[in-house]
PDB file of C-alpha atoms in Angstrom:
ATOM      1  CA  MET A1496     114.912 101.254 141.570  1.00 66.00           C
ATOM      2  CA  ALA A1497     112.907  99.985 138.631  1.00 86.00           C
ATOM      3  CA  ILE A1498     112.982 100.865 134.937  1.00 92.00           C
ATOM      4  CA  GLN A1499     109.705 102.057 133.478  1.00 93.00           C
ATOM      5  CA  PHE A1500     108.981 101.593 129.789  1.00 96.00           C
ATOM      6  CA  LYS A1501     108.880 105.364 129.203  1.00 95.00           C
ATOM      7  CA  GLU A1502     112.516 105.500 130.323  1.00 93.00           C
ATOM      8  CA  MET A1503     113.624 102.684 128.022  1.00 94.00           C
ATOM      9  CA  ARG A1504     111.590 103.728 124.986  1.00 95.00           C
ATOM     10  CA  PRO A1505     113.920 106.536 123.748  1.00 95.00           C
ATOM     11  CA  TYR A1506     116.809 104.045 123.571  1.00 95.00           C
ATOM     12  CA  LEU A1507     114.961 101.615 121.270  1.00 95.00           C
ATOM     13  CA  ALA A1508     115.906 101.695 117.590  1.00 93.00           C
ATOM     14  CA  ARG A1509     113.323 103.320 115.343  1.00 91.00           C
ATOM     15  CA  ASN A1510     113.472 100.731 112.569  1.00 86.00           C
ATOM     16  CA  VAL A1511     112.995  97.383 114.334  1.00 89.00           C
ATOM     17  CA  ARG A1512     109.826  95.522 115.176  1.00 90.00           C
ATOM     18  CA  ILE A1513     108.916  95.508 118.853  1.00 94.00           C
ATOM     19  CA  SER A1514     106.746  93.015 120.695  1.00 93.00           C
ATOM     20  CA  LEU A1515     105.390  94.027 124.092  1.00 95.00           C
ATOM     21  CA  CYS A1516     104.192  91.286 126.408  1.00 94.00           C
ATOM     22  CA  LEU A1517     102.208  92.009 129.556  1.00 94.00           C
ATOM     23  CA  GLU A1518     103.648  89.822 132.308  1.00 86.00           C
ATOM     24  CA  GLU A1519     100.393  89.441 134.225  1.00 87.00           C
ATOM     25  CA  THR A1520      98.247  88.289 131.282  1.00 90.00           C
ATOM     26  CA  TYR A1521     100.839  87.155 128.695  1.00 87.00           C
ATOM     27  CA  GLU A1522      99.073  89.231 126.047  1.00 91.00           C
ATOM     28  CA  TYR A1523     101.334  90.231 123.143  1.00 91.00           C
ATOM     29  CA  PHE A1524     101.118  93.495 121.245  1.00 92.00           C
ATOM     30  CA  ASN A1525     103.330  93.734 118.164  1.00 91.00           C
ATOM     31  CA  TYR A1526     104.459  96.988 116.541  1.00 91.00           C
ATOM     32  CA  LEU A1527     106.316  97.551 113.270  1.00 88.00           C
ATOM     33  CA  LEU A1528     108.010 100.718 114.539  1.00 88.00           C
ATOM     34  CA  LYS A1529     108.719 102.338 117.889  1.00 92.00           C
ATOM     35  CA  SER A1530     106.561 105.272 116.825  1.00 92.00           C
ATOM     36  CA  ASP A1531     103.536 102.944 116.559  1.00 92.00           C
ATOM     37  CA  ILE A1532     103.625 102.117 120.282  1.00 94.00           C
ATOM     38  CA  PRO A1533     100.939 104.018 122.221  1.00 94.00           C
ATOM     39  CA  ASN A1534     101.913 105.984 125.314  1.00 94.00           C
ATOM     40  CA  LYS A1535      99.654 103.856 127.536  1.00 95.00           C
ATOM     41  CA  TYR A1536     102.568 101.482 128.273  1.00 96.00           C
ATOM     42  CA  GLY A1537     104.809 104.252 129.628  1.00 95.00           C
ATOM     43  CA  GLU A1538     104.034 103.745 133.324  1.00 95.00           C
ATOM     44  CA  LEU A1539     104.516  99.965 133.196  1.00 96.00           C
ATOM     45  CA  TYR A1540     107.770  98.485 134.506  1.00 96.00           C
ATOM     46  CA  VAL A1541     110.262  96.589 132.381  1.00 95.00           C
ATOM     47  CA  TYR A1542     110.314  92.954 133.452  1.00 95.00           C
ATOM     48  CA  GLY A1543     112.622  91.537 130.775  1.00 94.00           C
ATOM     49  CA  VAL A1544     114.228  92.282 127.374  1.00 95.00           C
ATOM     50  CA  GLY A1545     115.174  89.857 124.610  1.00 92.00           C
ATOM     51  CA  THR A1546     114.406  88.906 121.018  1.00 89.00           C
ATOM     52  CA  ALA A1547     111.860  86.496 119.581  1.00 86.00           C
ATOM     53  CA  ASP A1548     110.164  85.567 116.326  1.00 83.00           C
ATOM     54  CA  VAL A1549     106.624  86.889 116.600  1.00 82.00           C
ATOM     55  CA  GLU A1550     103.548  87.030 114.386  1.00 78.00           C
ATOM     56  CA  PHE A1551     103.041  90.092 112.244  1.00 72.00           C
ATOM     57  CA  SER A1552     100.569  90.681 109.468  1.00 65.00           C
ATOM     58  CA  ARG A1553     102.027  90.053 106.032  1.00 54.00           C
ATOM     59  CA  ASP A1554     104.599  92.649 105.154  1.00 54.00           C
ATOM     60  CA  VAL A1555     103.937  94.587 101.953  1.00 50.00           C
ATOM     61  CA  PHE A1556     107.680  94.792 101.295  1.00 51.00           C
ATOM     62  CA  VAL A1557     108.181  91.013 101.095  1.00 52.00           C
ATOM     63  CA  GLU A1558     107.633  89.089  97.877  1.00 54.00           C
ATOM     64  CA  TYR A1559     105.741  85.841  98.302  1.00 51.00           C
ATOM     65  CA  ASP A1560     105.696  82.876  96.012  1.00 54.00           C
ATOM     66  CA  GLU A1561     101.918  82.516  95.761  1.00 53.00           C
ATOM     67  CA  THR A1562     102.250  79.052  94.204  1.00 50.00           C
ATOM     68  CA  LYS A1563     103.750  77.732  97.452  1.00 52.00           C
ATOM     69  CA  GLU A1564     102.047  80.070  99.887  1.00 50.00           C
ATOM     70  CA  LEU A1565      99.379  78.741 102.185  1.00 48.00           C
ATOM     71  CA  ASN A1566      96.436  81.043 102.772  1.00 47.00           C
ATOM     72  CA  HIS A1567      97.684  82.839 105.888  1.00 49.00           C
ATOM     73  CA  SER A1568      97.471  86.532 106.676  1.00 53.00           C
ATOM     74  CA  PHE A1569     100.483  86.608 109.002  1.00 59.00           C
ATOM     75  CA  THR A1570     104.087  85.546 109.096  1.00 68.00           C
ATOM     76  CA  LEU A1571     106.881  85.377 111.672  1.00 75.00           C
ATOM     77  CA  TYR A1572     109.452  88.135 112.007  1.00 80.00           C
ATOM     78  CA  PRO A1573     112.230  88.794 114.507  1.00 85.00           C
ATOM     79  CA  ALA A1574     111.479  91.521 117.033  1.00 90.00           C
ATOM     80  CA  ILE A1575     112.802  92.977 120.240  1.00 93.00           C
ATOM     81  CA  GLU A1576     110.601  91.428 122.903  1.00 94.00           C
ATOM     82  CA  ILE A1577     109.955  93.457 126.051  1.00 96.00           C
ATOM     83  CA  PHE A1578     108.008  92.039 128.975  1.00 96.00           C
ATOM     84  CA  LEU A1579     106.164  94.704 130.939  1.00 97.00           C
ATOM     85  CA  SER A1580     104.585  94.489 134.370  1.00 96.00           C
ATOM     86  CA  LYS A1581     102.384  96.608 136.607  1.00 95.00           C
ATOM     87  CA  HIS A1582     104.777  95.834 139.444  1.00 94.00           C
ATOM     88  CA  PRO A1583     108.528  96.593 139.597  1.00 93.00           C
ATOM     89  CA  ARG A1584     111.113  93.856 140.029  1.00 91.00           C
ATOM     90  CA  ASP A1585     113.290  93.907 143.140  1.00 89.00           C
ATOM     91  CA  ILE A1586     116.523  94.903 141.362  1.00 88.00           C
ATOM     92  CA  GLN A1587     119.158  97.265 142.753  1.00 84.00           C
ATOM     93  CA  ARG A1588     119.985 100.225 140.567  1.00 85.00           C
ATOM     94  CA  SER A1589     122.511 103.030 140.536  1.00 83.00           C
ATOM     95  CA  LYS A1590     121.381 106.494 141.522  1.00 79.00           C
ATOM     96  CA  GLY A1591     121.517 108.671 138.465  1.00 75.00           C
ATOM     97  CA  GLU A1592     119.429 110.367 135.864  1.00 79.00           C
ATOM     98  CA  TYR A1593     120.712 108.251 132.957  1.00 88.00           C
ATOM     99  CA  LEU A1594     120.484 104.530 132.227  1.00 92.00           C
ATOM    100  CA  LEU A1595     123.760 102.678 132.824  1.00 94.00           C
ATOM    101  CA  PHE A1596     124.466  99.227 131.423  1.00 95.00           C
ATOM    102  CA  LYS A1597     124.621  97.731 134.936  1.00 95.00           C
ATOM    103  CA  ASP A1598     121.033  98.961 135.410  1.00 94.00           C
ATOM    104  CA  LEU A1599     119.831  97.306 132.193  1.00 95.00           C
ATOM    105  CA  LYS A1600     121.857  94.076 132.408  1.00 95.00           C
ATOM    106  CA  PRO A1601     119.663  92.234 134.984  1.00 94.00           C
ATOM    107  CA  TYR A1602     116.650  92.642 132.678  1.00 95.00           C
ATOM    108  CA  LEU A1603     118.329  91.030 129.651  1.00 94.00           C
ATOM    109  CA  GLN A1604     117.302  87.529 128.626  1.00 91.00           C
ATOM    110  CA  ILE A1605     119.992  85.131 129.888  1.00 86.00           C
ATOM    111  CA  GLY A1606     120.452  82.679 127.036  1.00 76.00           C
ATOM    112  CA  MET A1607     120.718  84.663 123.854  1.00 77.00           C
ATOM    113  CA  ASN A1608     123.266  86.362 121.612  1.00 87.00           C
ATOM    114  CA  PHE A1609     124.498  89.865 122.440  1.00 91.00           C
ATOM    115  CA  LEU A1610     126.560  92.337 120.491  1.00 91.00           C
ATOM    116  CA  ILE A1611     127.951  95.113 122.684  1.00 94.00           C
ATOM    117  CA  GLU A1612     129.128  98.181 120.749  1.00 93.00           C
ATOM    118  CA  ASN A1613     130.986 101.215 122.052  1.00 91.00           C
ATOM    119  CA  THR A1614     130.472 104.625 120.448  1.00 90.00           C
ATOM    120  CA  LYS A1615     133.946 105.786 121.529  1.00 86.00           C
ATOM    121  CA  ASP A1616     135.942 103.576 119.180  1.00 87.00           C
ATOM    122  CA  HIS A1617     133.105 101.792 117.313  1.00 86.00           C
ATOM    123  CA  SER A1618     134.353  98.474 118.644  1.00 87.00           C
ATOM    124  CA  SER A1619     131.963  95.571 119.080  1.00 90.00           C
ATOM    125  CA  THR A1620     132.200  92.381 121.086  1.00 92.00           C
ATOM    126  CA  TYR A1621     129.994  89.320 120.739  1.00 92.00           C
ATOM    127  CA  PHE A1622     128.714  87.357 123.745  1.00 92.00           C
ATOM    128  CA  LEU A1623     126.788  84.075 123.730  1.00 90.00           C
ATOM    129  CA  SER A1624     124.895  84.796 126.946  1.00 91.00           C
ATOM    130  CA  ARG A1625     124.249  87.583 129.430  1.00 93.00           C
ATOM    131  CA  ASN A1626     126.508  85.932 132.013  1.00 93.00           C
ATOM    132  CA  ASP A1627     129.452  86.160 129.586  1.00 94.00           C
ATOM    133  CA  ILE A1628     129.255  89.953 129.361  1.00 94.00           C
ATOM    134  CA  SER A1629     132.176  91.536 131.189  1.00 92.00           C
ATOM    135  CA  ASP A1630     131.619  93.816 134.177  1.00 94.00           C
ATOM    136  CA  ASP A1631     133.913  96.290 132.382  1.00 93.00           C
ATOM    137  CA  TYR A1632     130.807  97.624 130.596  1.00 95.00           C
ATOM    138  CA  ASP A1633     128.804  98.228 133.772  1.00 95.00           C
ATOM    139  CA  ASP A1634     129.520 101.941 134.187  1.00 94.00           C
ATOM    140  CA  LEU A1635     128.998 102.850 130.520  1.00 95.00           C
ATOM    141  CA  TYR A1636     125.831 104.676 129.499  1.00 96.00           C
ATOM    142  CA  VAL A1637     123.197 102.958 127.374  1.00 96.00           C
ATOM    143  CA  TYR A1638     123.128 104.735 124.019  1.00 96.00           C
ATOM    144  CA  GLY A1639     120.766 102.491 122.062  1.00 95.00           C
ATOM    145  CA  ILE A1640     119.073  99.090 121.869  1.00 95.00           C
ATOM    146  CA  SER A1641     118.553  97.328 118.549  1.00 94.00           C
ATOM    147  CA  MET A1642     118.935  93.926 116.937  1.00 89.00           C
ATOM    148  CA  ASP A1643     120.951  92.440 114.110  1.00 81.00           C
ATOM    149  CA  ILE A1644     118.648  91.140 111.406  1.00 65.00           C
ATOM    150  CA  ASP A1645     119.617  89.291 108.232  1.00 56.00           C
ATOM    151  CA  TYR A1646     117.624  91.350 105.732  1.00 51.00           C
ATOM    152  CA  ASN A1647     118.734  89.085 102.882  1.00 49.00           C
ATOM    153  CA  ILE A1648     116.587  86.366 104.449  1.00 48.00           C
ATOM    154  CA  LEU A1649     113.721  88.664 105.366  1.00 49.00           C
ATOM    155  CA  TYR A1650     113.323  90.354 102.005  1.00 48.00           C
ATOM    156  CA  SER A1651     113.793  87.391  99.730  1.00 48.00           C
ATOM    157  CA  LYS A1652     111.093  85.175  98.277  1.00 46.00           C
ATOM    158  CA  ILE A1653     109.930  83.149 101.230  1.00 48.00           C
ATOM    159  CA  SER A1654     107.022  80.850 101.833  1.00 47.00           C
ATOM    160  CA  TYR A1655     105.015  80.489 104.994  1.00 45.00           C
ATOM    161  CA  SER A1656     106.360  76.986 105.627  1.00 46.00           C
ATOM    162  CA  ASP A1657     109.964  78.141 105.119  1.00 48.00           C
ATOM    163  CA  HIS A1658     109.586  80.402 108.134  1.00 46.00           C
ATOM    164  CA  PHE A1659     109.121  77.357 110.314  1.00 45.00           C
ATOM    165  CA  VAL A1660     111.794  75.253 108.625  1.00 42.00           C
ATOM    166  CA  ASN A1661     114.344  78.079 108.531  1.00 44.00           C
ATOM    167  CA  SER A1662     113.154  80.075 111.513  1.00 45.00           C
ATOM    168  CA  ILE A1663     114.883  83.419 111.935  1.00 46.00           C
ATOM    169  CA  THR A1664     115.805  82.913 115.571  1.00 48.00           C
ATOM    170  CA  ASN A1665     118.866  83.760 117.648  1.00 56.00           C
ATOM    171  CA  ASN A1666     119.105  87.299 116.353  1.00 77.00           C
ATOM    172  CA  ASP A1667     121.721  89.318 118.177  1.00 87.00           C
ATOM    173  CA  LEU A1668     120.413  91.891 120.613  1.00 92.00           C
ATOM    174  CA  ILE A1669     122.617  94.937 120.057  1.00 93.00           C
ATOM    175  CA  ILE A1670     123.370  97.167 123.031  1.00 95.00           C
ATOM    176  CA  VAL A1671     125.201 100.374 122.068  1.00 95.00           C
ATOM    177  CA  LEU A1672     127.115 101.899 124.976  1.00 96.00           C
ATOM    178  CA  SER A1673     128.905 105.190 125.424  1.00 95.00           C
ATOM    179  CA  ASN A1674     131.323 106.835 127.844  1.00 94.00           C
ATOM    180  CA  HIS A1675     128.943 109.799 127.976  1.00 92.00           C
ATOM    181  CA  PRO A1676     125.148 109.996 128.234  1.00 92.00           C
ATOM    182  CA  ARG A1677     123.124 110.978 125.198  1.00 88.00           C
ATOM    183  CA  GLY A1678     122.430 114.689 125.157  1.00 85.00           C
ATOM    184  CA  ASP A1679     118.928 114.262 123.744  1.00 85.00           C
ATOM    185  CA  ILE A1680     117.680 112.006 126.557  1.00 78.00           C
ATOM    186  CA  LYS A1681     117.101 113.120 130.095  1.00 65.00           C
ATOM    187  CA  ASN A1682     115.447 110.801 132.565  1.00 55.00           C
ATOM    188  CA  GLU A1683     112.288 112.502 133.723  1.00 49.00           C
ATOM    189  CA  THR A1684     110.968 109.262 135.169  1.00 44.00           C
ATOM    190  CA  LYS A1685     110.267 109.268 138.867  1.00 43.00           C
ATOM    191  CA  ILE A1686     112.990 107.035 140.269  1.00 42.00           C
ATOM    192  CA  ILE A1687     111.683 104.290 142.551  1.00 42.00           C
ATOM    193  CA  PHE A1688     113.967 102.443 144.918  1.00 40.00           C
ATOM    194  CA  ILE A1689     112.902  99.003 146.115  1.00 42.00           C
ATOM    195  CA  LYS A1690     113.955  98.004 149.637  1.00 40.00           C
TER     196      LYS A1690
END
């Protein structure tokens, strides 16, 4: 069974930048907020999830030192990066109407930083790679997907060249899990099982 973007979308944090990449063409489409993403991606299948520094137009909330700034109309910002495809991946999935962590885990980028949080006791555990994440989380429900951003770096005086020297990479992908499914999300996606 494959995950379509319309199923994952409600779990994405509202206040993080999101970069969608089409797997067939490698075209990137960057959005400041989840609400900016058009519905046309809903039927596409999730191919992979991670974080990356991507190009965004200059942010009106960031102060720039114009004496050092080169004449560029964009800058790099961390974003949740989601690869989408017209075709589903051949990944086994549990049969259920809600997204479990074991369903999401195979789509996560392997070599990155993860912070797994549990809504039950508000505990969090840090993992250096996907393969380090314990199977103990497999049967928990996905509650949210976000990323940990150092806003002190983002919203300080920065120059274009500083973004490349001090690139804001290796942001933690935060996966919030719960013992119970979210009451405001019901999977209305047609479930597809791949043989």
